[in-house]
mmCIF file with all atom_site columns, C-alpha atoms in Angstrom:
data_model
loop_
_atom_site.group_PDB
_atom_site.id
_atom_site.type_symbol
_atom_site.label_atom_id
_atom_site.label_alt_id
_atom_site.label_comp_id
_atom_site.label_asym_id
_atom_site.label_entity_id
_atom_site.label_seq_id
_atom_site.pdbx_PDB_ins_code
_atom_site.Cartn_x
_atom_site.Cartn_y
_atom_site.Cartn_z
_atom_site.occupancy
_atom_site.B_iso_or_equiv
_atom_site.pdbx_formal_charge
_atom_site.auth_seq_id
_atom_site.auth_comp_id
_atom_site.auth_asym_id
_atom_site.auth_atom_id
_atom_site.pdbx_PDB_model_num
ATOM 1   C CA . LYS A 1 1   ? 0.068   -0.155 0.030   1.00 0.00 ? 1   LYS A CA 1
ATOM 2   C CA . GLN A 1 2   ? 1.343   3.458  -0.859  1.00 0.00 ? 2   GLN A CA 1
ATOM 3   C CA . GLU A 1 3   ? 1.950   5.690  1.913   1.00 0.00 ? 3   GLU A CA 1
ATOM 4   C CA . VAL A 1 4   ? 2.266   9.480  1.383   1.00 0.00 ? 4   VAL A CA 1
ATOM 5   C CA . THR A 1 5   ? 3.861   11.944 4.035   1.00 0.00 ? 5   THR A CA 1
ATOM 6   C CA . GLN A 1 6   ? 4.026   15.585 3.693   1.00 0.00 ? 6   GLN A CA 1
ATOM 7   C CA . ILE A 1 7   ? 6.264   17.237 6.391   1.00 0.00 ? 7   ILE A CA 1
ATOM 8   C CA . PRO A 1 8   ? 5.934   19.956 7.947   1.00 0.00 ? 8   PRO A CA 1
ATOM 9   C CA . ALA A 1 9   ? 2.056   19.921 8.578   1.00 0.00 ? 9   ALA A CA 1
ATOM 10  C CA . ALA A 1 10  ? 2.219   23.935 8.564   1.00 0.00 ? 10  ALA A CA 1
ATOM 11  C CA . LEU A 1 11  ? 4.460   26.653 7.416   1.00 0.00 ? 11  LEU A CA 1
ATOM 12  C CA . SER A 1 12  ? 4.734   30.243 7.853   1.00 0.00 ? 12  SER A CA 1
ATOM 13  C CA . VAL A 1 13  ? 7.108   32.598 6.011   1.00 0.00 ? 13  VAL A CA 1
ATOM 14  C CA . PRO A 1 14  ? 7.341   36.132 5.143   1.00 0.00 ? 14  PRO A CA 1
ATOM 15  C CA . GLU A 1 15  ? 6.562   37.647 1.898   1.00 0.00 ? 15  GLU A CA 1
ATOM 16  C CA . GLY A 1 16  ? 9.324   37.013 -0.733  1.00 0.00 ? 16  GLY A CA 1
ATOM 17  C CA . GLU A 1 17  ? 10.870  34.122 1.036   1.00 0.00 ? 17  GLU A CA 1
ATOM 18  C CA . ASN A 1 18  ? 11.254  30.953 -1.540  1.00 0.00 ? 18  ASN A CA 1
ATOM 19  C CA . LEU A 1 19  ? 8.958   27.970 -0.339  1.00 0.00 ? 19  LEU A CA 1
ATOM 20  C CA . VAL A 1 20  ? 10.205  24.397 -0.191  1.00 0.00 ? 20  VAL A CA 1
ATOM 21  C CA . LEU A 1 21  ? 7.368   21.761 0.252   1.00 0.00 ? 21  LEU A CA 1
ATOM 22  C CA . ASN A 1 22  ? 8.499   18.070 0.797   1.00 0.00 ? 22  ASN A CA 1
ATOM 23  C CA . CYS A 1 23  ? 6.564   15.027 -0.329  1.00 0.00 ? 23  CYS A CA 1
ATOM 24  C CA . SER A 1 24  ? 7.919   11.338 0.444   1.00 0.00 ? 24  SER A CA 1
ATOM 25  C CA . PHE A 1 25  ? 6.062   7.867  -0.698  1.00 0.00 ? 25  PHE A CA 1
ATOM 26  C CA . THR A 1 26  ? 6.742   4.639  0.190   1.00 0.00 ? 26  THR A CA 1
ATOM 27  C CA . ASP A 1 27  ? 6.484   2.575  -2.931  1.00 0.00 ? 27  ASP A CA 1
ATOM 28  C CA . SER A 1 28  ? 8.719   3.967  -5.881  1.00 0.00 ? 28  SER A CA 1
ATOM 29  C CA . ALA A 1 29  ? 6.699   2.172  -8.568  1.00 0.00 ? 29  ALA A CA 1
ATOM 30  C CA . ILE A 1 30  ? 4.414   5.336  -8.936  1.00 0.00 ? 30  ILE A CA 1
ATOM 31  C CA . TYR A 1 31  ? 2.997   6.105  -12.244 1.00 0.00 ? 31  TYR A CA 1
ATOM 32  C CA . ASN A 1 32  ? 2.996   10.027 -11.959 1.00 0.00 ? 32  ASN A CA 1
ATOM 33  C CA . LEU A 1 33  ? 3.040   12.489 -9.083  1.00 0.00 ? 33  LEU A CA 1
ATOM 34  C CA . GLN A 1 34  ? 0.563   15.331 -8.956  1.00 0.00 ? 34  GLN A CA 1
ATOM 35  C CA . TRP A 1 35  ? 0.808   18.584 -6.902  1.00 0.00 ? 35  TRP A CA 1
ATOM 36  C CA . PHE A 1 36  ? -2.501  20.260 -5.870  1.00 0.00 ? 36  PHE A CA 1
ATOM 37  C CA . ARG A 1 37  ? -3.337  23.684 -4.182  1.00 0.00 ? 37  ARG A CA 1
ATOM 38  C CA . GLN A 1 38  ? -6.639  23.750 -1.918  1.00 0.00 ? 38  GLN A CA 1
ATOM 39  C CA . ASP A 1 39  ? -7.845  27.083 -0.619  1.00 0.00 ? 39  ASP A CA 1
ATOM 40  C CA . PRO A 1 40  ? -10.217 26.944 2.661   1.00 0.00 ? 40  PRO A CA 1
ATOM 41  C CA . GLY A 1 41  ? -13.733 25.331 1.919   1.00 0.00 ? 41  GLY A CA 1
ATOM 42  C CA . LYS A 1 42  ? -12.690 24.946 -1.704  1.00 0.00 ? 42  LYS A CA 1
ATOM 43  C CA . GLY A 1 43  ? -11.652 22.148 -4.004  1.00 0.00 ? 43  GLY A CA 1
ATOM 44  C CA . LEU A 1 44  ? -8.518  20.759 -5.193  1.00 0.00 ? 44  LEU A CA 1
ATOM 45  C CA . THR A 1 45  ? -6.422  22.821 -8.267  1.00 0.00 ? 45  THR A CA 1
ATOM 46  C CA . SER A 1 46  ? -3.832  20.927 -10.083 1.00 0.00 ? 46  SER A CA 1
ATOM 47  C CA . LEU A 1 47  ? -0.571  22.785 -10.264 1.00 0.00 ? 47  LEU A CA 1
ATOM 48  C CA . LEU A 1 48  ? 1.994   20.230 -11.613 1.00 0.00 ? 48  LEU A CA 1
ATOM 49  C CA . LEU A 1 49  ? 1.821   16.843 -12.710 1.00 0.00 ? 49  LEU A CA 1
ATOM 50  C CA . ILE A 1 50  ? 5.297   14.915 -12.974 1.00 0.00 ? 50  ILE A CA 1
ATOM 51  C CA . GLN A 1 51  ? 5.275   11.970 -15.088 1.00 0.00 ? 51  GLN A CA 1
ATOM 52  C CA . SER A 1 52  ? 7.295   8.944  -14.051 1.00 0.00 ? 52  SER A CA 1
ATOM 53  C CA . SER A 1 53  ? 9.945   9.449  -16.907 1.00 0.00 ? 53  SER A CA 1
ATOM 54  C CA . GLN A 1 54  ? 10.694  13.188 -15.559 1.00 0.00 ? 54  GLN A CA 1
ATOM 55  C CA . ARG A 1 55  ? 12.556  14.613 -13.125 1.00 0.00 ? 55  ARG A CA 1
ATOM 56  C CA . GLU A 1 56  ? 10.797  17.870 -12.791 1.00 0.00 ? 56  GLU A CA 1
ATOM 57  C CA . GLN A 1 57  ? 8.496   20.251 -14.299 1.00 0.00 ? 57  GLN A CA 1
ATOM 58  C CA . THR A 1 58  ? 7.999   23.954 -14.026 1.00 0.00 ? 58  THR A CA 1
ATOM 59  C CA . SER A 1 59  ? 5.234   26.215 -14.175 1.00 0.00 ? 59  SER A CA 1
ATOM 60  C CA . GLY A 1 60  ? 5.767   30.146 -13.630 1.00 0.00 ? 60  GLY A CA 1
ATOM 61  C CA . ARG A 1 61  ? 7.310   30.787 -10.123 1.00 0.00 ? 61  ARG A CA 1
ATOM 62  C CA . LEU A 1 62  ? 6.594   26.927 -9.302  1.00 0.00 ? 62  LEU A CA 1
ATOM 63  C CA . ASN A 1 63  ? 8.835   24.026 -9.734  1.00 0.00 ? 63  ASN A CA 1
ATOM 64  C CA . ALA A 1 64  ? 8.221   20.179 -8.742  1.00 0.00 ? 64  ALA A CA 1
ATOM 65  C CA . SER A 1 65  ? 11.001  17.795 -8.639  1.00 0.00 ? 65  SER A CA 1
ATOM 66  C CA . LEU A 1 66  ? 10.771  13.852 -8.380  1.00 0.00 ? 66  LEU A CA 1
ATOM 67  C CA . ASP A 1 67  ? 13.271  11.261 -7.186  1.00 0.00 ? 67  ASP A CA 1
ATOM 68  C CA . LYS A 1 68  ? 11.532  7.885  -7.451  1.00 0.00 ? 68  LYS A CA 1
ATOM 69  C CA . SER A 1 69  ? 14.940  6.271  -6.444  1.00 0.00 ? 69  SER A CA 1
ATOM 70  C CA . SER A 1 70  ? 14.570  8.014  -2.815  1.00 0.00 ? 70  SER A CA 1
ATOM 71  C CA . GLY A 1 71  ? 10.809  8.294  -2.894  1.00 0.00 ? 71  GLY A CA 1
ATOM 72  C CA . ARG A 1 72  ? 10.776  12.171 -2.711  1.00 0.00 ? 72  ARG A CA 1
ATOM 73  C CA . SER A 1 73  ? 9.141   14.783 -4.303  1.00 0.00 ? 73  SER A CA 1
ATOM 74  C CA . THR A 1 74  ? 9.700   18.691 -3.925  1.00 0.00 ? 74  THR A CA 1
ATOM 75  C CA . LEU A 1 75  ? 7.559   21.558 -4.874  1.00 0.00 ? 75  LEU A CA 1
ATOM 76  C CA . TYR A 1 76  ? 9.443   24.994 -4.707  1.00 0.00 ? 76  TYR A CA 1
ATOM 77  C CA . ILE A 1 77  ? 7.825   28.122 -4.970  1.00 0.00 ? 77  ILE A CA 1
ATOM 78  C CA . ALA A 1 78  ? 9.629   31.031 -5.713  1.00 0.00 ? 78  ALA A CA 1
ATOM 79  C CA . ALA A 1 79  ? 9.353   34.684 -4.041  1.00 0.00 ? 79  ALA A CA 1
ATOM 80  C CA . SER A 1 80  ? 6.382   33.763 -2.073  1.00 0.00 ? 80  SER A CA 1
ATOM 81  C CA . GLN A 1 81  ? 3.145   36.225 -1.978  1.00 0.00 ? 81  GLN A CA 1
ATOM 82  C CA . PRO A 1 82  ? 0.401   36.357 0.515   1.00 0.00 ? 82  PRO A CA 1
ATOM 83  C CA . GLY A 1 83  ? -1.773  34.892 -2.222  1.00 0.00 ? 83  GLY A CA 1
ATOM 84  C CA . ASP A 1 84  ? 0.377   31.814 -2.010  1.00 0.00 ? 84  ASP A CA 1
ATOM 85  C CA . SER A 1 85  ? -1.541  31.266 1.311   1.00 0.00 ? 85  SER A CA 1
ATOM 86  C CA . ALA A 1 86  ? -3.409  27.851 0.968   1.00 0.00 ? 86  ALA A CA 1
ATOM 87  C CA . THR A 1 87  ? -3.046  23.962 1.618   1.00 0.00 ? 87  THR A CA 1
ATOM 88  C CA . TYR A 1 88  ? -0.679  22.004 -0.823  1.00 0.00 ? 88  TYR A CA 1
ATOM 89  C CA . LEU A 1 89  ? -1.365  18.409 -1.474  1.00 0.00 ? 89  LEU A CA 1
ATOM 90  C CA . CYS A 1 90  ? 0.647   15.966 -3.117  1.00 0.00 ? 90  CYS A CA 1
ATOM 91  C CA . ALA A 1 91  ? -0.688  12.640 -4.754  1.00 0.00 ? 91  ALA A CA 1
ATOM 92  C CA . ALA A 1 92  ? 0.956   9.611  -6.131  1.00 0.00 ? 92  ALA A CA 1
ATOM 93  C CA . HIS A 1 93  ? -0.411  7.792  -9.033  1.00 0.00 ? 93  HIS A CA 1
ATOM 94  C CA . ARG A 1 94  ? -0.642  4.098  -9.015  1.00 0.00 ? 94  ARG A CA 1
ATOM 95  C CA . ASN A 1 95  ? -0.702  2.222  -12.546 1.00 0.00 ? 95  ASN A CA 1
ATOM 96  C CA . ASP A 1 96  ? -4.376  1.532  -11.912 1.00 0.00 ? 96  ASP A CA 1
ATOM 97  C CA . TYR A 1 97  ? -5.098  5.341  -11.797 1.00 0.00 ? 97  TYR A CA 1
ATOM 98  C CA . LYS A 1 98  ? -5.857  5.481  -8.013  1.00 0.00 ? 98  LYS A CA 1
ATOM 99  C CA . LEU A 1 99  ? -4.311  8.481  -6.095  1.00 0.00 ? 99  LEU A CA 1
ATOM 100 C CA . SER A 1 100 ? -2.532  8.291  -2.538  1.00 0.00 ? 100 SER A CA 1
ATOM 101 C CA . PHE A 1 101 ? -2.511  11.506 -1.011  1.00 0.00 ? 101 PHE A CA 1
ATOM 102 C CA . GLY A 1 102 ? -0.649  13.096 1.780   1.00 0.00 ? 102 GLY A CA 1
ATOM 103 C CA . ALA A 1 103 ? -2.306  15.304 4.629   1.00 0.00 ? 103 ALA A CA 1
ATOM 104 C CA . GLY A 1 104 ? -0.923  18.390 2.966   1.00 0.00 ? 104 GLY A CA 1
ATOM 105 C CA . THR A 1 105 ? 0.969   21.266 4.105   1.00 0.00 ? 105 THR A CA 1
ATOM 106 C CA . THR A 1 106 ? -0.749  24.575 5.185   1.00 0.00 ? 106 THR A CA 1
ATOM 107 C CA . VAL A 1 107 ? 1.291   27.478 4.119   1.00 0.00 ? 107 VAL A CA 1
ATOM 108 C CA . THR A 1 108 ? 0.725   31.048 5.238   1.00 0.00 ? 108 THR A CA 1
ATOM 109 C CA . VAL A 1 109 ? 2.772   33.641 3.805   1.00 0.00 ? 109 VAL A CA 1
ATOM 110 C CA . ARG A 1 110 ? 2.968   36.887 6.117   1.00 0.00 ? 110 ARG A CA 1
ATOM 111 C CA . ALA A 1 111 ? 2.596   40.251 4.130   1.00 0.00 ? 111 ALA A CA 1
ATOM 112 C CA . ASN B 2 1   ? -16.162 23.830 -20.078 1.00 0.00 ? 1   ASN B CA 1
ATOM 113 C CA . ALA B 2 2   ? -17.619 23.746 -16.498 1.00 0.00 ? 2   ALA B CA 1
ATOM 114 C CA . GLY B 2 3   ? -15.344 21.072 -15.730 1.00 0.00 ? 3   GLY B CA 1
ATOM 115 C CA . VAL B 2 4   ? -16.236 18.683 -12.619 1.00 0.00 ? 4   VAL B CA 1
ATOM 116 C CA . THR B 2 5   ? -19.187 20.021 -10.924 1.00 0.00 ? 5   THR B CA 1
ATOM 117 C CA . GLN B 2 6   ? -21.068 18.616 -7.831  1.00 0.00 ? 6   GLN B CA 1
ATOM 118 C CA . THR B 2 7   ? -24.263 19.177 -6.056  1.00 0.00 ? 7   THR B CA 1
ATOM 119 C CA . PRO B 2 8   ? -25.260 20.113 -3.338  1.00 0.00 ? 8   PRO B CA 1
ATOM 120 C CA . LYS B 2 9   ? -22.448 22.266 -1.981  1.00 0.00 ? 9   LYS B CA 1
ATOM 121 C CA . PHE B 2 10  ? -23.645 21.579 1.717   1.00 0.00 ? 10  PHE B CA 1
ATOM 122 C CA . GLN B 2 11  ? -25.970 18.833 3.358   1.00 0.00 ? 11  GLN B CA 1
ATOM 123 C CA . VAL B 2 12  ? -27.278 18.047 6.888   1.00 0.00 ? 12  VAL B CA 1
ATOM 124 C CA . LEU B 2 13  ? -28.621 14.724 7.289   1.00 0.00 ? 13  LEU B CA 1
ATOM 125 C CA . LYS B 2 14  ? -30.131 12.675 10.395  1.00 0.00 ? 14  LYS B CA 1
ATOM 126 C CA . THR B 2 15  ? -28.569 8.985  11.212  1.00 0.00 ? 15  THR B CA 1
ATOM 127 C CA . GLY B 2 16  ? -30.472 6.651  8.879   1.00 0.00 ? 16  GLY B CA 1
ATOM 128 C CA . GLN B 2 17  ? -31.303 9.038  6.041   1.00 0.00 ? 17  GLN B CA 1
ATOM 129 C CA . SER B 2 18  ? -30.200 8.126  2.556   1.00 0.00 ? 18  SER B CA 1
ATOM 130 C CA . MET B 2 19  ? -29.222 10.779 -0.328  1.00 0.00 ? 19  MET B CA 1
ATOM 131 C CA . THR B 2 20  ? -27.363 10.902 -3.551  1.00 0.00 ? 20  THR B CA 1
ATOM 132 C CA . LEU B 2 21  ? -24.245 13.077 -4.000  1.00 0.00 ? 21  LEU B CA 1
ATOM 133 C CA . GLN B 2 22  ? -24.329 14.366 -7.744  1.00 0.00 ? 22  GLN B CA 1
ATOM 134 C CA . CYS B 2 23  ? -21.335 14.485 -9.915  1.00 0.00 ? 23  CYS B CA 1
ATOM 135 C CA . ALA B 2 24  ? -20.759 15.542 -13.578 1.00 0.00 ? 24  ALA B CA 1
ATOM 136 C CA . GLN B 2 25  ? -18.112 16.418 -15.903 1.00 0.00 ? 25  GLN B CA 1
ATOM 137 C CA . ASP B 2 26  ? -18.319 17.861 -19.521 1.00 0.00 ? 26  ASP B CA 1
ATOM 138 C CA . MET B 2 27  ? -14.813 16.813 -20.555 1.00 0.00 ? 27  MET B CA 1
ATOM 139 C CA . ASN B 2 28  ? -15.698 13.417 -21.889 1.00 0.00 ? 28  ASN B CA 1
ATOM 140 C CA . HIS B 2 29  ? -13.033 11.760 -19.425 1.00 0.00 ? 29  HIS B CA 1
ATOM 141 C CA . GLU B 2 30  ? -13.376 8.043  -19.240 1.00 0.00 ? 30  GLU B CA 1
ATOM 142 C CA . TYR B 2 31  ? -12.238 8.050  -15.625 1.00 0.00 ? 31  TYR B CA 1
ATOM 143 C CA . MET B 2 32  ? -14.194 9.226  -12.305 1.00 0.00 ? 32  MET B CA 1
ATOM 144 C CA . SER B 2 33  ? -13.683 8.716  -8.871  1.00 0.00 ? 33  SER B CA 1
ATOM 145 C CA . TRP B 2 34  ? -15.004 9.811  -5.457  1.00 0.00 ? 34  TRP B CA 1
ATOM 146 C CA . TYR B 2 35  ? -12.866 10.825 -2.294  1.00 0.00 ? 35  TYR B CA 1
ATOM 147 C CA . ARG B 2 36  ? -13.594 11.822 1.163   1.00 0.00 ? 36  ARG B CA 1
ATOM 148 C CA . GLN B 2 37  ? -11.366 13.987 3.084   1.00 0.00 ? 37  GLN B CA 1
ATOM 149 C CA . ASP B 2 38  ? -11.389 14.189 6.988   1.00 0.00 ? 38  ASP B CA 1
ATOM 150 C CA . PRO B 2 39  ? -9.451  16.707 9.063   1.00 0.00 ? 39  PRO B CA 1
ATOM 151 C CA . GLY B 2 40  ? -5.690  15.590 9.310   1.00 0.00 ? 40  GLY B CA 1
ATOM 152 C CA . MET B 2 41  ? -6.004  12.986 6.936   1.00 0.00 ? 41  MET B CA 1
ATOM 153 C CA . GLY B 2 42  ? -5.294  12.737 2.957   1.00 0.00 ? 42  GLY B CA 1
ATOM 154 C CA . LEU B 2 43  ? -8.321  12.259 0.765   1.00 0.00 ? 43  LEU B CA 1
ATOM 155 C CA . ARG B 2 44  ? -9.395  8.594  0.622   1.00 0.00 ? 44  ARG B CA 1
ATOM 156 C CA . LEU B 2 45  ? -10.783 6.826  -2.295  1.00 0.00 ? 45  LEU B CA 1
ATOM 157 C CA . ILE B 2 46  ? -14.341 5.395  -2.043  1.00 0.00 ? 46  ILE B CA 1
ATOM 158 C CA . HIS B 2 47  ? -15.214 4.265  -5.508  1.00 0.00 ? 47  HIS B CA 1
ATOM 159 C CA . TYR B 2 48  ? -14.198 4.734  -8.939  1.00 0.00 ? 48  TYR B CA 1
ATOM 160 C CA . SER B 2 49  ? -15.036 3.892  -12.597 1.00 0.00 ? 49  SER B CA 1
ATOM 161 C CA . VAL B 2 50  ? -13.039 3.503  -15.446 1.00 0.00 ? 50  VAL B CA 1
ATOM 162 C CA . GLY B 2 51  ? -16.065 3.985  -17.942 1.00 0.00 ? 51  GLY B CA 1
ATOM 163 C CA . ALA B 2 52  ? -19.834 3.877  -18.311 1.00 0.00 ? 52  ALA B CA 1
ATOM 164 C CA . GLY B 2 53  ? -21.117 0.598  -16.950 1.00 0.00 ? 53  GLY B CA 1
ATOM 165 C CA . ILE B 2 54  ? -17.976 -0.124 -14.848 1.00 0.00 ? 54  ILE B CA 1
ATOM 166 C CA . THR B 2 55  ? -17.289 0.546  -11.233 1.00 0.00 ? 55  THR B CA 1
ATOM 167 C CA . ASP B 2 56  ? -15.377 -0.706 -8.633  1.00 0.00 ? 56  ASP B CA 1
ATOM 168 C CA . GLN B 2 57  ? -14.324 -0.125 -4.722  1.00 0.00 ? 57  GLN B CA 1
ATOM 169 C CA . GLY B 2 58  ? -11.585 1.903  -3.340  1.00 0.00 ? 58  GLY B CA 1
ATOM 170 C CA . GLU B 2 59  ? -10.083 1.967  0.167   1.00 0.00 ? 59  GLU B CA 1
ATOM 171 C CA . VAL B 2 60  ? -13.154 2.951  2.145   1.00 0.00 ? 60  VAL B CA 1
ATOM 172 C CA . PRO B 2 61  ? -16.530 1.713  0.121   1.00 0.00 ? 61  PRO B CA 1
ATOM 173 C CA . ASN B 2 62  ? -18.723 0.347  3.062   1.00 0.00 ? 62  ASN B CA 1
ATOM 174 C CA . GLY B 2 63  ? -21.981 2.532  3.080   1.00 0.00 ? 63  GLY B CA 1
ATOM 175 C CA . TYR B 2 64  ? -21.611 3.840  -0.317  1.00 0.00 ? 64  TYR B CA 1
ATOM 176 C CA . ASN B 2 65  ? -23.009 2.589  -3.821  1.00 0.00 ? 65  ASN B CA 1
ATOM 177 C CA . VAL B 2 66  ? -22.137 4.242  -7.214  1.00 0.00 ? 66  VAL B CA 1
ATOM 178 C CA . SER B 2 67  ? -23.396 3.774  -10.632 1.00 0.00 ? 67  SER B CA 1
ATOM 179 C CA . ARG B 2 68  ? -22.187 4.901  -13.992 1.00 0.00 ? 68  ARG B CA 1
ATOM 180 C CA . SER B 2 69  ? -24.938 4.949  -16.613 1.00 0.00 ? 69  SER B CA 1
ATOM 181 C CA . THR B 2 70  ? -23.302 7.847  -18.662 1.00 0.00 ? 70  THR B CA 1
ATOM 182 C CA . THR B 2 71  ? -19.809 8.859  -19.345 1.00 0.00 ? 71  THR B CA 1
ATOM 183 C CA . GLU B 2 72  ? -20.693 12.459 -17.805 1.00 0.00 ? 72  GLU B CA 1
ATOM 184 C CA . ASP B 2 73  ? -22.280 11.562 -14.695 1.00 0.00 ? 73  ASP B CA 1
ATOM 185 C CA . PHE B 2 74  ? -21.139 9.634  -11.362 1.00 0.00 ? 74  PHE B CA 1
ATOM 186 C CA . PRO B 2 75  ? -23.457 9.769  -8.565  1.00 0.00 ? 75  PRO B CA 1
ATOM 187 C CA . LEU B 2 76  ? -22.651 8.566  -4.924  1.00 0.00 ? 76  LEU B CA 1
ATOM 188 C CA . ARG B 2 77  ? -25.096 7.228  -2.869  1.00 0.00 ? 77  ARG B CA 1
ATOM 189 C CA . LEU B 2 78  ? -25.223 7.068  0.891   1.00 0.00 ? 78  LEU B CA 1
ATOM 190 C CA . LEU B 2 79  ? -27.481 4.012  1.859   1.00 0.00 ? 79  LEU B CA 1
ATOM 191 C CA . SER B 2 80  ? -28.150 4.845  5.516   1.00 0.00 ? 80  SER B CA 1
ATOM 192 C CA . ALA B 2 81  ? -26.033 7.877  6.800   1.00 0.00 ? 81  ALA B CA 1
ATOM 193 C CA . ALA B 2 82  ? -23.926 7.643  10.069  1.00 0.00 ? 82  ALA B CA 1
ATOM 194 C CA . PRO B 2 83  ? -22.169 10.180 11.881  1.00 0.00 ? 83  PRO B CA 1
ATOM 195 C CA . SER B 2 84  ? -18.856 8.768  10.694  1.00 0.00 ? 84  SER B CA 1
ATOM 196 C CA . GLN B 2 85  ? -19.718 9.719  7.207   1.00 0.00 ? 85  GLN B CA 1
ATOM 197 C CA . THR B 2 86  ? -19.507 13.551 8.257   1.00 0.00 ? 86  THR B CA 1
ATOM 198 C CA . SER B 2 87  ? -17.019 14.495 5.948   1.00 0.00 ? 87  SER B CA 1
ATOM 199 C CA . VAL B 2 88  ? -16.045 16.872 2.537   1.00 0.00 ? 88  VAL B CA 1
ATOM 200 C CA . TYR B 2 89  ? -16.688 14.577 -0.377  1.00 0.00 ? 89  TYR B CA 1
ATOM 201 C CA . PHE B 2 90  ? -14.952 15.392 -3.905  1.00 0.00 ? 90  PHE B CA 1
ATOM 202 C CA . CYS B 2 91  ? -15.400 13.857 -7.295  1.00 0.00 ? 91  CYS B CA 1
ATOM 203 C CA . ALA B 2 92  ? -12.533 13.682 -9.679  1.00 0.00 ? 92  ALA B CA 1
ATOM 204 C CA . SER B 2 93  ? -12.323 12.982 -13.460 1.00 0.00 ? 93  SER B CA 1
ATOM 205 C CA . MET B 2 94  ? -9.422  12.239 -15.847 1.00 0.00 ? 94  MET B CA 1
ATOM 206 C CA . ALA B 2 95  ? -8.996  11.544 -19.245 1.00 0.00 ? 95  ALA B CA 1
ATOM 207 C CA . ARG B 2 96  ? -6.692  8.614  -20.052 1.00 0.00 ? 96  ARG B CA 1
ATOM 208 C CA . TRP B 2 97  ? -3.469  9.326  -22.141 1.00 0.00 ? 97  TRP B CA 1
ATOM 209 C CA . ASN B 2 98  ? -3.701  7.579  -25.509 1.00 0.00 ? 98  ASN B CA 1
ATOM 210 C CA . GLY B 2 99  ? -0.162  8.276  -26.537 1.00 0.00 ? 99  GLY B CA 1
ATOM 211 C CA . LEU B 2 100 ? -0.543  10.544 -29.293 1.00 0.00 ? 100 LEU B CA 1
ATOM 212 C CA . ALA B 2 101 ? 0.887   14.110 -29.367 1.00 0.00 ? 101 ALA B CA 1
ATOM 213 C CA . GLY B 2 102 ? -1.311  16.776 -28.108 1.00 0.00 ? 102 GLY B CA 1
ATOM 214 C CA . SER B 2 103 ? -3.427  14.515 -25.968 1.00 0.00 ? 103 SER B CA 1
ATOM 215 C CA . PRO B 2 104 ? -3.942  15.443 -22.623 1.00 0.00 ? 104 PRO B CA 1
ATOM 216 C CA . ASN B 2 105 ? -1.336  15.486 -19.970 1.00 0.00 ? 105 ASN B CA 1
ATOM 217 C CA . ARG B 2 106 ? -0.879  11.984 -18.793 1.00 0.00 ? 106 ARG B CA 1
ATOM 218 C CA . ASN B 2 107 ? -3.392  11.241 -16.246 1.00 0.00 ? 107 ASN B CA 1
ATOM 219 C CA . GLU B 2 108 ? -3.865  14.220 -14.856 1.00 0.00 ? 108 GLU B CA 1
ATOM 220 C CA . GLN B 2 109 ? -6.635  14.475 -12.419 1.00 0.00 ? 109 GLN B CA 1
ATOM 221 C CA . PHE B 2 110 ? -9.319  17.367 -12.213 1.00 0.00 ? 110 PHE B CA 1
ATOM 222 C CA . PHE B 2 111 ? -11.544 17.924 -9.009  1.00 0.00 ? 111 PHE B CA 1
ATOM 223 C CA . GLY B 2 112 ? -15.014 19.157 -8.256  1.00 0.00 ? 112 GLY B CA 1
ATOM 224 C CA . PRO B 2 113 ? -15.456 21.714 -5.733  1.00 0.00 ? 113 PRO B CA 1
ATOM 225 C CA . GLY B 2 114 ? -16.777 19.255 -3.162  1.00 0.00 ? 114 GLY B CA 1
ATOM 226 C CA . THR B 2 115 ? -19.966 18.463 -0.909  1.00 0.00 ? 115 THR B CA 1
ATOM 227 C CA . ARG B 2 116 ? -19.685 19.225 2.670   1.00 0.00 ? 116 ARG B CA 1
ATOM 228 C CA . LEU B 2 117 ? -21.777 16.508 4.569   1.00 0.00 ? 117 LEU B CA 1
ATOM 229 C CA . THR B 2 118 ? -22.996 16.741 8.226   1.00 0.00 ? 118 THR B CA 1
ATOM 230 C CA . VAL B 2 119 ? -24.653 13.748 9.592   1.00 0.00 ? 119 VAL B CA 1
ATOM 231 C CA . LEU B 2 120 ? -26.088 14.315 12.987  1.00 0.00 ? 120 LEU B CA 1
#
C-alpha cells in the first residue's frame, strides 16, 4: 500500500521568501506524481503533474522535482506572495489510476 | 467547459437517512472517482469508474454505492447515513492518455468543488 507523507504539516514564511514543500512516498513504482493547491472550503486545483519518466516540471514560479529512487518529491515556490497561502497536497498515481494523497502542508505567507 | 461539478455544496442529514451526491463532468473523461477528506488525513478513495457501466471499490467503500450509466455522470449514494460519514466529498475525473501528440497530460486528475456533508 502506498503511503504518502508531507512534512511539515504547517509552514509560515514572510513574503518574498522561497517555499520548499516536501512529499515522500513508500512505493517507488509510482506512475505519476501530482501537486494540488486547496484554498479553505474549496476544491483541489491541479498545479503540476510529473510523469514517472521526468525529473521535474515547471510552471511560472512553481517547480516540482521527482526522485523515485529516494521516494521524494519537492515543490518549490519562488518569491512567495500572500496569495500563495493555501494547503498544498501531493498525490502519487498508481498504475491503476488511483491516487494516494498526503495530508497536506498548510502554508501562510505573511505580508 | 464547466469542468467537474458537484451538487449540493452543503447537506445536513439525520442518522439513517439516505441521499445521493451528484457529480458531472463535461470533458468526456473516461475515469471518474469519489474521495472523502477528513481533518488531518489525506483524501481517501471511496469508489471509482473506468468507463460507463464499470465501477469498482476504493479504500473506504462501506456505506456507499455508485453507478455509471453515462460518461458524464457519477452519483454517490449514501444508503443509511451515519455520523462517521460526516466529511467533505470530492469527485474527480481524468482523461486516459492515448499516447498521441497533443493528447491530455498523462493521467492528470481534475477535482470538483466538493460537497460538505454533516450527519447528525
